[in-house]
Amino acid sequence: MPHAPGIYLDNAATTPLSEPAREAMEPFLGDRFGNASSVHAPGREARKAVDEARERVAAAIGARPDEVVFTSGGTEADNLAIKGAAWHGREQGRDGVVVSAIEHHAVLDPARWLARQGFRVREVQVDSSGVVSLDALKTAIDDRAAIVSVMWANNEVGSVQPVAGCAALARDAGAVFHSDAVQGVPWLDVDASIAGLISLSAHKVGGPKGVGALIVRRGVKIQALLHGGGQEREIRSGTYNVAGIVGFGAAVEHWIANRAAWADRASALRDRLQRRITGALENVHVSTSEATRLPNNLHLIFGGIDGESLILLLDAAGIAASQGSACSSGAAEPSHVLAAMGVSRDLARGALRLTLGPQTSTADVDRASDAVVEAVKRLRGR
Ligand code: PLP
């Protein structure tokens, strides 16, 4: 894996492009430019590459190749799942959409948009460690529910969700179960048989940005968002992003082959990072339960500091970290995930997310923990 300059501890935001992905993509950025829907030789060559990638993506989670619908990324996969299942459900007399309160905005915002179109949308609360309560979910699901969506693991605090239990509740009510596994696939054994719809994104597993997939299990019906050439079983029209799809296939295959070893290593390094920071500072809170978090995620809250200033100080020290909440606008909105966990607005300001990757070394962890301790002390004025 190539090293970015400095220390990169923001692998939940994105990962570096892996060598296997880069190598697999290169021909399709050059001579092999065919349209995978064309019948001639260059088209057939592209189609073959897309189909091989489809097999690799399916194999990563135990799905069938014909269940893979390639999209422009996790955001589109989530939108397609939520809107597509809700619209199909409405035709069957079901107008309920149930989502957890800690979903990525790519799930929450389509659900809220559907609420404005007249769907009955319920957001289910989580406990103080960011895990969905099955009792609360059960109460929220009724026989009008078209879709229930609970993510495999949360992108901010790293809490892993009880997806098998959530899926069973959805199934009992006759609703489709969707899981956003964008953060789950890199670190956990995601089993496609659990859900009807699963969202994936290439750039979290060493693939290129702007490509992902929605797994649509056989028998699950959704409506399309994009109409046109009828690609992907008429579920997702649009000329294939051949290089991106090929990169996704190579990346995910390489990642899954190494995942177990990488997860063990990341979790030991993450524990070391946690020990070094929490041992040197007072008033530090580990946000999630240690029993139910992703192996590469360390989410901390420092009392009495502004996390944004902390990120800037770390950046100046060559360490790329994050507050965890997606704020593409740059607006310092408090995290909806921490709010759902009952963290006060004031305390939530002091959040720091450090997410390790396969490339993270012990030396990185030691340098980063020293930098965090120093920066927090500086911000606290001592
Ligand atoms: N869902 C989750 C849980 C994510 O972490 C992300 C990316 O941050 C997305 C969806 C969106 O994926 P993409 O960046 O491929 O649109």
Tab-separated table of C-alpha atoms and ligand atoms in Angstrom:
chain	number	residue	atom	x	y	z
A	1	MET	CA	0.000	0.000	0.000
A	2	PRO	CA	1.349	3.436	-0.839
A	3	HIS	CA	1.942	5.781	2.077
A	4	ALA	CA	0.455	9.250	2.059
A	5	PRO	CA	2.844	11.878	3.396
A	6	GLY	CA	2.374	12.303	7.128
A	7	ILE	CA	0.217	9.956	9.154
A	8	TYR	CA	-3.183	9.125	7.763
A	9	LEU	CA	-5.731	8.187	10.409
A	10	ASP	CA	-8.922	8.893	8.482
A	11	ASN	CA	-9.540	5.568	6.758
A	12	ALA	CA	-13.268	5.762	7.469
A	13	ALA	CA	-13.374	8.820	5.184
A	14	THR	CA	-11.459	7.101	2.411
A	15	THR	CA	-8.563	4.727	1.807
A	16	PRO	CA	-5.581	4.956	-0.543
A	17	LEU	CA	-6.015	3.232	-3.908
A	18	SER	CA	-4.462	-0.231	-3.595
A	19	GLU	CA	-1.852	-1.481	-6.059
A	20	PRO	CA	-4.048	-4.332	-7.362
A	21	ALA	CA	-6.836	-1.809	-8.048
A	22	ARG	CA	-4.522	0.643	-9.796
A	23	GLU	CA	-3.013	-2.100	-11.982
A	24	ALA	CA	-6.383	-3.547	-12.901
A	25	MET	CA	-7.764	-0.123	-13.843
A	26	GLU	CA	-4.891	1.138	-15.966
A	27	PRO	CA	-5.734	-0.628	-19.263
A	28	PHE	CA	-9.314	0.637	-19.035
A	29	LEU	CA	-8.102	4.222	-18.718
A	30	GLY	CA	-6.129	3.693	-21.951
A	31	ASP	CA	-6.516	1.306	-24.882
A	32	ARG	CA	-9.441	-0.660	-23.504
A	33	PHE	CA	-12.012	2.079	-23.778
A	34	GLY	CA	-14.957	0.070	-25.124
A	35	ASN	CA	-18.530	0.605	-23.986
A	36	ALA	CA	-19.564	-2.513	-22.061
A	37	SER	CA	-22.985	-2.407	-23.729
A	38	SER	CA	-21.574	-2.523	-27.303
A	39	VAL	CA	-21.678	-5.793	-29.219
A	40	HIS	CA	-18.315	-5.428	-31.013
A	41	ALA	CA	-14.964	-6.734	-29.756
A	42	PRO	CA	-13.931	-3.659	-27.703
A	43	GLY	CA	-17.397	-3.671	-26.118
A	44	ARG	CA	-17.248	-7.380	-25.354
A	45	GLU	CA	-13.822	-6.931	-23.779
A	46	ALA	CA	-15.211	-4.246	-21.478
A	47	ARG	CA	-18.275	-6.344	-20.674
A	48	LYS	CA	-16.064	-9.299	-19.730
A	49	ALA	CA	-14.098	-7.080	-17.334
A	50	VAL	CA	-17.304	-5.730	-15.765
A	51	ASP	CA	-18.652	-9.252	-15.338
A	52	GLU	CA	-15.432	-10.438	-13.694
A	53	ALA	CA	-15.597	-7.489	-11.298
A	54	ARG	CA	-19.235	-8.334	-10.596
A	55	GLU	CA	-18.171	-11.837	-9.546
A	56	ARG	CA	-15.496	-10.440	-7.241
A	57	VAL	CA	-17.840	-7.963	-5.575
A	58	ALA	CA	-20.510	-10.640	-5.122
A	59	ALA	CA	-17.971	-13.119	-3.679
A	60	ALA	CA	-16.826	-10.547	-1.094
A	61	ILE	CA	-20.134	-10.858	0.753
A	62	GLY	CA	-21.466	-14.203	-0.456
A	63	ALA	CA	-23.987	-12.756	-2.941
A	64	ARG	CA	-24.717	-13.954	-6.472
A	65	PRO	CA	-23.178	-11.996	-9.345
A	66	ASP	CA	-26.626	-11.252	-10.785
A	67	GLU	CA	-27.565	-9.549	-7.503
A	68	VAL	CA	-24.927	-6.802	-7.931
A	69	VAL	CA	-26.184	-3.452	-9.242
A	70	PHE	CA	-23.230	-1.134	-9.848
A	71	THR	CA	-23.765	2.492	-8.819
A	72	SER	CA	-21.744	5.686	-8.535
A	73	GLY	CA	-20.973	4.906	-4.884
A	74	GLY	CA	-22.463	4.323	-1.469
A	75	THR	CA	-24.600	7.453	-1.590
A	76	GLU	CA	-26.376	6.378	-4.757
A	77	ALA	CA	-26.756	2.809	-3.469
A	78	ASP	CA	-28.416	4.123	-0.293
A	79	ASN	CA	-30.733	6.457	-2.224
A	80	LEU	CA	-31.669	3.657	-4.616
A	81	ALA	CA	-32.425	1.286	-1.737
A	82	ILE	CA	-34.508	3.696	0.321
A	83	LYS	CA	-36.457	5.437	-2.432
A	84	GLY	CA	-36.616	2.398	-4.699
A	85	ALA	CA	-38.030	0.116	-1.993
A	86	ALA	CA	-40.387	2.797	-0.651
A	87	TRP	CA	-41.817	3.533	-4.094
A	88	HIS	CA	-42.275	-0.155	-4.816
A	89	GLY	CA	-43.834	-0.645	-1.384
A	90	ARG	CA	-46.342	2.131	-1.952
A	91	GLU	CA	-47.646	0.264	-5.005
A	92	GLN	CA	-48.284	-2.685	-2.677
A	93	GLY	CA	-50.085	-0.527	-0.104
A	94	ARG	CA	-47.061	-0.067	2.171
A	95	ASP	CA	-45.928	3.459	2.955
A	96	GLY	CA	-43.737	2.979	6.032
A	97	VAL	CA	-39.987	3.705	6.122
A	98	VAL	CA	-38.075	2.811	9.290
A	99	VAL	CA	-34.446	3.886	9.721
A	100	SER	CA	-32.084	4.119	12.658
A	101	ALA	CA	-31.307	7.606	13.936
A	102	ILE	CA	-27.563	7.089	13.384
A	103	GLU	CA	-27.669	6.277	9.670
A	104	HIS	CA	-25.356	8.084	7.262
A	105	HIS	CA	-27.008	11.117	5.680
A	106	ALA	CA	-27.200	9.109	2.433
A	107	VAL	CA	-29.947	7.072	4.160
A	108	LEU	CA	-31.398	9.645	6.563
A	109	ASP	CA	-31.887	12.394	4.011
A	110	PRO	CA	-33.736	10.288	1.411
A	111	ALA	CA	-35.967	9.017	4.266
A	112	ARG	CA	-36.691	12.584	5.369
A	113	TRP	CA	-37.334	13.562	1.755
A	114	LEU	CA	-39.820	10.680	1.472
A	115	ALA	CA	-41.546	11.953	4.620
A	116	ARG	CA	-42.172	15.218	2.787
A	117	GLN	CA	-43.734	13.165	-0.043
A	118	GLY	CA	-46.235	11.646	2.390
A	119	PHE	CA	-44.459	8.453	3.525
A	120	ARG	CA	-44.673	7.517	7.214
A	121	VAL	CA	-41.058	7.709	8.332
A	122	ARG	CA	-39.790	6.625	11.739
A	123	GLU	CA	-36.294	7.162	13.093
A	124	VAL	CA	-35.345	4.645	15.751
A	125	GLN	CA	-33.176	5.747	18.656
A	126	VAL	CA	-29.981	4.053	19.851
A	127	ASP	CA	-28.448	3.444	23.270
A	128	SER	CA	-25.597	5.461	24.755
A	129	SER	CA	-22.988	3.372	22.921
A	130	GLY	CA	-24.596	3.904	19.532
A	131	VAL	CA	-26.320	0.545	19.130
A	132	VAL	CA	-29.907	0.255	17.876
A	133	SER	CA	-32.335	-1.179	20.385
A	134	LEU	CA	-34.236	-4.167	18.952
A	135	ASP	CA	-37.179	-3.360	21.239
A	136	ALA	CA	-37.416	0.177	19.895
A	137	LEU	CA	-37.091	-1.126	16.344
A	138	LYS	CA	-39.843	-3.676	16.909
A	139	THR	CA	-42.171	-0.948	18.148
A	140	ALA	CA	-41.445	1.200	15.094
A	141	ILE	CA	-42.106	-1.531	12.504
A	142	ASP	CA	-45.701	-2.275	11.603
A	143	ASP	CA	-47.430	-4.070	8.755
A	144	ARG	CA	-47.350	-0.915	6.660
A	145	ALA	CA	-43.532	-0.820	6.657
A	146	ALA	CA	-42.050	-1.104	3.159
A	147	ILE	CA	-38.399	-0.857	4.164
A	148	VAL	CA	-36.348	-1.058	7.350
A	149	SER	CA	-32.777	0.257	7.170
A	150	VAL	CA	-30.079	-0.257	9.789
A	151	MET	CA	-26.408	0.133	8.914
A	152	TRP	CA	-23.908	-2.707	9.452
A	153	ALA	CA	-21.564	-0.416	11.370
A	154	ASN	CA	-21.589	3.296	12.043
A	155	ASN	CA	-19.151	5.530	10.195
A	156	GLU	CA	-18.542	7.945	13.090
A	157	VAL	CA	-18.304	6.020	16.333
A	158	GLY	CA	-17.766	2.582	14.759
A	159	SER	CA	-20.616	0.870	16.620
A	160	VAL	CA	-21.548	-2.482	15.060
A	161	GLN	CA	-25.291	-3.046	14.766
A	162	PRO	CA	-27.325	-6.201	15.507
A	163	VAL	CA	-28.264	-6.549	11.840
A	164	ALA	CA	-29.419	-10.188	11.997
A	165	GLY	CA	-31.950	-9.285	14.693
A	166	CYS	CA	-33.055	-6.172	12.803
A	167	ALA	CA	-33.501	-8.223	9.613
A	168	ALA	CA	-35.648	-10.782	11.437
A	169	LEU	CA	-37.966	-8.032	12.723
A	170	ALA	CA	-38.314	-6.593	9.221
A	171	ARG	CA	-38.979	-10.028	7.749
A	172	ASP	CA	-41.677	-10.795	10.331
A	173	ALA	CA	-43.492	-7.620	9.264
A	174	GLY	CA	-43.095	-8.358	5.538
A	175	ALA	CA	-40.766	-5.395	4.962
A	176	VAL	CA	-37.516	-5.363	2.982
A	177	PHE	CA	-34.384	-5.062	5.140
A	178	HIS	CA	-31.617	-2.787	3.882
A	179	SER	CA	-28.197	-2.416	5.429
A	180	ASP	CA	-25.597	0.188	4.536
A	181	ALA	CA	-22.476	-1.971	4.800
A	182	VAL	CA	-20.098	0.698	3.490
A	183	GLN	CA	-18.174	0.698	6.791
A	184	GLY	CA	-18.893	-2.935	7.636
A	185	VAL	CA	-17.273	-4.617	4.639
A	186	PRO	CA	-13.747	-3.307	5.322
A	187	TRP	CA	-13.590	-4.876	8.786
A	188	LEU	CA	-16.371	-7.411	9.318
A	189	ASP	CA	-17.661	-10.543	7.690
A	190	VAL	CA	-20.707	-9.126	5.900
A	191	ASP	CA	-23.066	-11.941	4.986
A	192	ALA	CA	-25.388	-11.084	2.112
A	193	SER	CA	-27.937	-13.677	3.171
A	194	ILE	CA	-28.962	-11.449	6.093
A	195	ALA	CA	-30.414	-8.550	4.097
A	196	GLY	CA	-32.546	-7.948	1.017
A	197	LEU	CA	-30.578	-4.847	0.018
A	198	ILE	CA	-26.949	-4.003	0.885
A	199	SER	CA	-24.987	-0.845	0.026
A	200	LEU	CA	-21.264	-0.997	-0.749
A	201	SER	CA	-18.640	1.591	-1.682
A	202	ALA	CA	-15.302	0.924	-3.397
A	203	HIS	CA	-13.199	3.698	-1.884
A	204	LYS	CA	-13.433	2.348	1.668
A	205	VAL	CA	-11.626	-0.865	0.615
A	206	GLY	CA	-8.751	0.499	-1.451
A	207	GLY	CA	-10.833	1.078	-4.576
A	208	PRO	CA	-11.502	4.231	-6.579
A	209	LYS	CA	-13.965	6.931	-5.543
A	210	GLY	CA	-17.254	7.285	-7.399
A	211	VAL	CA	-18.166	3.601	-7.670
A	212	GLY	CA	-20.142	1.262	-5.467
A	213	ALA	CA	-22.970	-1.220	-5.616
A	214	LEU	CA	-26.379	-2.022	-4.273
A	215	ILE	CA	-26.880	-5.738	-3.732
A	216	VAL	CA	-30.471	-6.499	-4.653
A	217	ARG	CA	-31.182	-10.040	-3.542
A	218	ARG	CA	-33.226	-12.278	-5.818
A	219	GLY	CA	-36.929	-11.731	-5.283
A	220	VAL	CA	-36.506	-8.216	-3.850
A	221	LYS	CA	-38.236	-5.595	-5.952
A	222	ILE	CA	-37.345	-1.916	-6.087
A	223	GLN	CA	-38.044	0.910	-8.478
A	224	ALA	CA	-35.258	2.571	-10.453
A	225	LEU	CA	-34.006	6.098	-9.800
A	226	LEU	CA	-32.234	6.414	-13.144
A	227	HIS	CA	-34.014	5.497	-16.358
A	228	GLY	CA	-32.332	5.278	-19.736
A	229	GLY	CA	-30.337	2.517	-21.414
A	230	GLY	CA	-31.697	-0.208	-19.147
A	231	GLN	CA	-28.341	-1.380	-17.750
A	232	GLU	CA	-28.187	-3.398	-14.528
A	233	ARG	CA	-31.508	-5.195	-15.013
A	234	GLU	CA	-33.170	-1.820	-15.692
A	235	ILE	CA	-32.522	-0.911	-12.048
A	236	ARG	CA	-29.658	1.490	-12.831
A	237	SER	CA	-29.301	2.917	-16.312
A	238	GLY	CA	-26.102	4.602	-17.423
A	239	THR	CA	-22.970	3.709	-19.390
A	240	TYR	CA	-20.716	1.510	-17.262
A	241	ASN	CA	-17.828	3.143	-15.423
A	242	VAL	CA	-15.648	0.276	-16.597
A	243	ALA	CA	-12.333	1.369	-15.056
A	244	GLY	CA	-14.028	2.185	-11.744
A	245	ILE	CA	-15.915	-1.099	-11.629
A	246	VAL	CA	-12.781	-3.089	-12.502
A	247	GLY	CA	-10.875	-1.214	-9.766
A	248	PHE	CA	-13.652	-1.963	-7.286
A	249	GLY	CA	-13.518	-5.687	-8.095
A	250	ALA	CA	-9.738	-5.915	-7.758
A	251	ALA	CA	-9.692	-3.799	-4.593
A	252	VAL	CA	-12.385	-5.693	-2.749
A	253	GLU	CA	-10.917	-9.084	-3.660
A	254	HIS	CA	-7.486	-8.024	-2.399
A	255	TRP	CA	-8.961	-6.463	0.747
A	256	ILE	CA	-11.117	-9.444	1.697
A	257	ALA	CA	-8.175	-11.838	1.227
A	258	ASN	CA	-6.254	-9.831	3.851
A	259	ARG	CA	-9.082	-8.568	6.019
A	260	ALA	CA	-8.843	-10.959	8.958
A	261	ALA	CA	-5.114	-10.296	9.435
A	262	TRP	CA	-5.542	-6.541	8.919
A	263	ALA	CA	-8.408	-6.418	11.419
A	264	ASP	CA	-6.362	-8.198	14.114
A	265	ARG	CA	-3.449	-5.860	13.542
A	266	ALA	CA	-5.611	-2.721	13.437
A	267	SER	CA	-7.400	-3.628	16.627
A	268	ALA	CA	-4.123	-4.180	18.544
A	269	LEU	CA	-2.767	-0.863	17.257
A	270	ARG	CA	-6.053	0.913	18.015
A	271	ASP	CA	-5.946	-0.400	21.591
A	272	ARG	CA	-2.374	0.867	21.918
A	273	LEU	CA	-3.445	4.268	20.592
A	274	GLN	CA	-6.328	4.387	23.056
A	275	ARG	CA	-4.115	3.391	26.015
A	276	ARG	CA	-1.498	5.998	25.200
A	277	ILE	CA	-4.054	8.801	24.903
A	278	THR	CA	-6.401	7.930	27.763
A	279	GLY	CA	-3.433	7.135	30.036
A	280	ALA	CA	-1.921	10.582	29.538
A	281	LEU	CA	-5.006	12.802	29.752
A	282	GLU	CA	-7.904	13.427	32.107
A	283	ASN	CA	-11.496	13.942	31.057
A	284	VAL	CA	-11.386	11.707	27.966
A	285	HIS	CA	-14.371	9.585	27.115
A	286	VAL	CA	-14.355	6.560	24.767
A	287	SER	CA	-17.639	6.953	22.883
A	288	THR	CA	-18.584	3.375	22.032
A	289	SER	CA	-18.687	0.131	23.909
A	290	GLU	CA	-15.398	-1.697	23.409
A	291	ALA	CA	-17.302	-4.929	22.807
A	292	THR	CA	-19.255	-3.639	19.826
A	293	ARG	CA	-16.978	-1.403	17.776
A	294	LEU	CA	-15.080	-1.722	14.525
A	295	PRO	CA	-11.478	-2.904	15.038
A	296	ASN	CA	-9.932	0.155	13.382
A	297	ASN	CA	-12.070	2.864	15.002
A	298	LEU	CA	-11.143	4.981	18.008
A	299	HIS	CA	-13.732	7.640	18.763
A	300	LEU	CA	-12.938	9.885	21.704
A	301	ILE	CA	-14.529	12.904	23.314
A	302	PHE	CA	-12.280	15.363	25.146
A	303	GLY	CA	-14.056	17.515	27.676
A	304	GLY	CA	-13.501	21.244	27.467
A	305	ILE	CA	-11.991	21.508	23.993
A	306	ASP	CA	-13.116	22.326	20.498
A	307	GLY	CA	-12.524	19.296	18.266
A	308	GLU	CA	-12.195	21.375	15.151
A	309	SER	CA	-9.224	23.217	16.632
A	310	LEU	CA	-7.794	19.846	17.620
A	311	ILE	CA	-8.084	18.573	14.020
A	312	LEU	CA	-6.280	21.698	12.785
A	313	LEU	CA	-3.454	21.323	15.317
A	314	LEU	CA	-3.077	17.648	14.369
A	315	ASP	CA	-3.084	18.567	10.691
A	316	ALA	CA	-0.280	21.041	11.339
A	317	ALA	CA	1.620	18.174	12.988
A	318	GLY	CA	1.146	16.031	9.853
A	319	ILE	CA	-1.669	13.883	11.204
A	320	ALA	CA	-4.885	13.492	9.226
A	321	ALA	CA	-7.820	12.886	11.568
A	322	SER	CA	-11.473	13.799	11.655
A	323	GLN	CA	-14.275	14.797	13.970
A	324	GLY	CA	-16.318	12.011	12.454
A	325	SER	CA	-19.363	13.882	11.317
A	326	ALA	CA	-19.676	14.524	7.630
A	327	CYS	CA	-19.844	18.272	7.191
A	328	SER	CA	-19.151	18.813	3.539
A	329	SER	CA	-20.440	22.359	3.817
A	330	GLY	CA	-17.758	23.110	6.380
A	331	ALA	CA	-20.506	24.130	8.798
A	332	ALA	CA	-19.768	22.989	12.329
A	333	GLU	CA	-23.079	21.193	12.837
A	334	PRO	CA	-23.174	18.919	15.880
A	335	SER	CA	-23.095	15.223	14.997
A	336	HIS	CA	-26.557	13.634	14.738
A	337	VAL	CA	-24.971	10.351	15.804
A	338	LEU	CA	-23.619	11.734	19.088
A	339	ALA	CA	-26.920	13.563	19.671
A	340	ALA	CA	-28.821	10.264	19.239
A	341	MET	CA	-26.433	8.675	21.771
A	342	GLY	CA	-27.378	11.333	24.285
A	343	VAL	CA	-24.094	13.262	24.169
A	344	SER	CA	-24.691	16.933	24.952
A	345	ARG	CA	-24.098	19.498	22.223
A	346	ASP	CA	-21.326	21.042	24.275
A	347	LEU	CA	-19.462	17.780	24.883
A	348	ALA	CA	-19.952	16.660	21.250
A	349	ARG	CA	-17.762	19.596	20.184
A	350	GLY	CA	-14.760	17.773	21.639
A	351	ALA	CA	-15.067	14.678	19.395
A	352	LEU	CA	-12.125	13.079	17.604
A	353	ARG	CA	-12.310	10.086	15.233
A	354	LEU	CA	-9.107	8.202	14.491
A	355	THR	CA	-9.537	5.369	11.973
A	356	LEU	CA	-6.607	3.097	11.208
A	357	GLY	CA	-5.892	1.314	7.936
A	358	PRO	CA	-3.775	-1.590	6.718
A	359	GLN	CA	-0.888	0.838	6.206
A	360	THR	CA	-0.876	2.136	9.814
A	361	SER	CA	2.303	1.245	11.740
A	362	THR	CA	3.225	1.163	15.430
A	363	ALA	CA	5.434	4.208	14.855
A	364	ASP	CA	2.431	6.054	13.352
A	365	VAL	CA	0.317	5.239	16.387
A	366	ASP	CA	3.015	6.383	18.811
A	367	ARG	CA	3.632	9.646	16.980
A	368	ALA	CA	-0.086	10.301	16.615
A	369	SER	CA	-0.851	9.648	20.272
A	370	ASP	CA	1.963	11.991	21.363
A	371	ALA	CA	0.588	14.656	19.029
A	372	VAL	CA	-2.985	14.227	20.313
A	373	VAL	CA	-1.868	14.479	23.943
A	374	GLU	CA	0.207	17.567	23.239
A	375	ALA	CA	-2.533	19.274	21.221
A	376	VAL	CA	-5.242	18.600	23.808
A	377	LYS	CA	-2.997	19.948	26.594
A	378	ARG	CA	-2.302	23.023	24.529
A	379	LEU	CA	-5.997	23.641	23.849
A	380	ARG	CA	-6.755	23.214	27.529
A	381	GLY	CA	-4.055	25.756	28.327
A	382	ARG	CA	-1.802	23.410	30.277
B	1	PLP	N1	-22.610	5.219	3.981
B	1	PLP	C1	-21.630	5.243	4.888
B	1	PLP	C2	-21.814	4.525	6.180
B	1	PLP	C3	-20.455	5.938	4.626
B	1	PLP	O1	-19.483	5.973	5.557
B	1	PLP	C4	-20.311	6.605	3.392
B	1	PLP	C5	-19.092	7.398	3.084
B	1	PLP	O2	-18.627	8.162	3.882
B	1	PLP	C6	-21.362	6.543	2.474
B	1	PLP	C7	-22.490	5.842	2.797
B	1	PLP	C8	-21.281	7.224	1.149
B	1	PLP	O3	-20.496	6.493	0.252
B	1	PLP	P1	-19.847	7.223	-1.031
B	1	PLP	O4	-18.748	8.096	-0.494
B	1	PLP	O5	-19.318	6.093	-1.878
B	1	PLP	O6	-20.930	7.980	-1.711
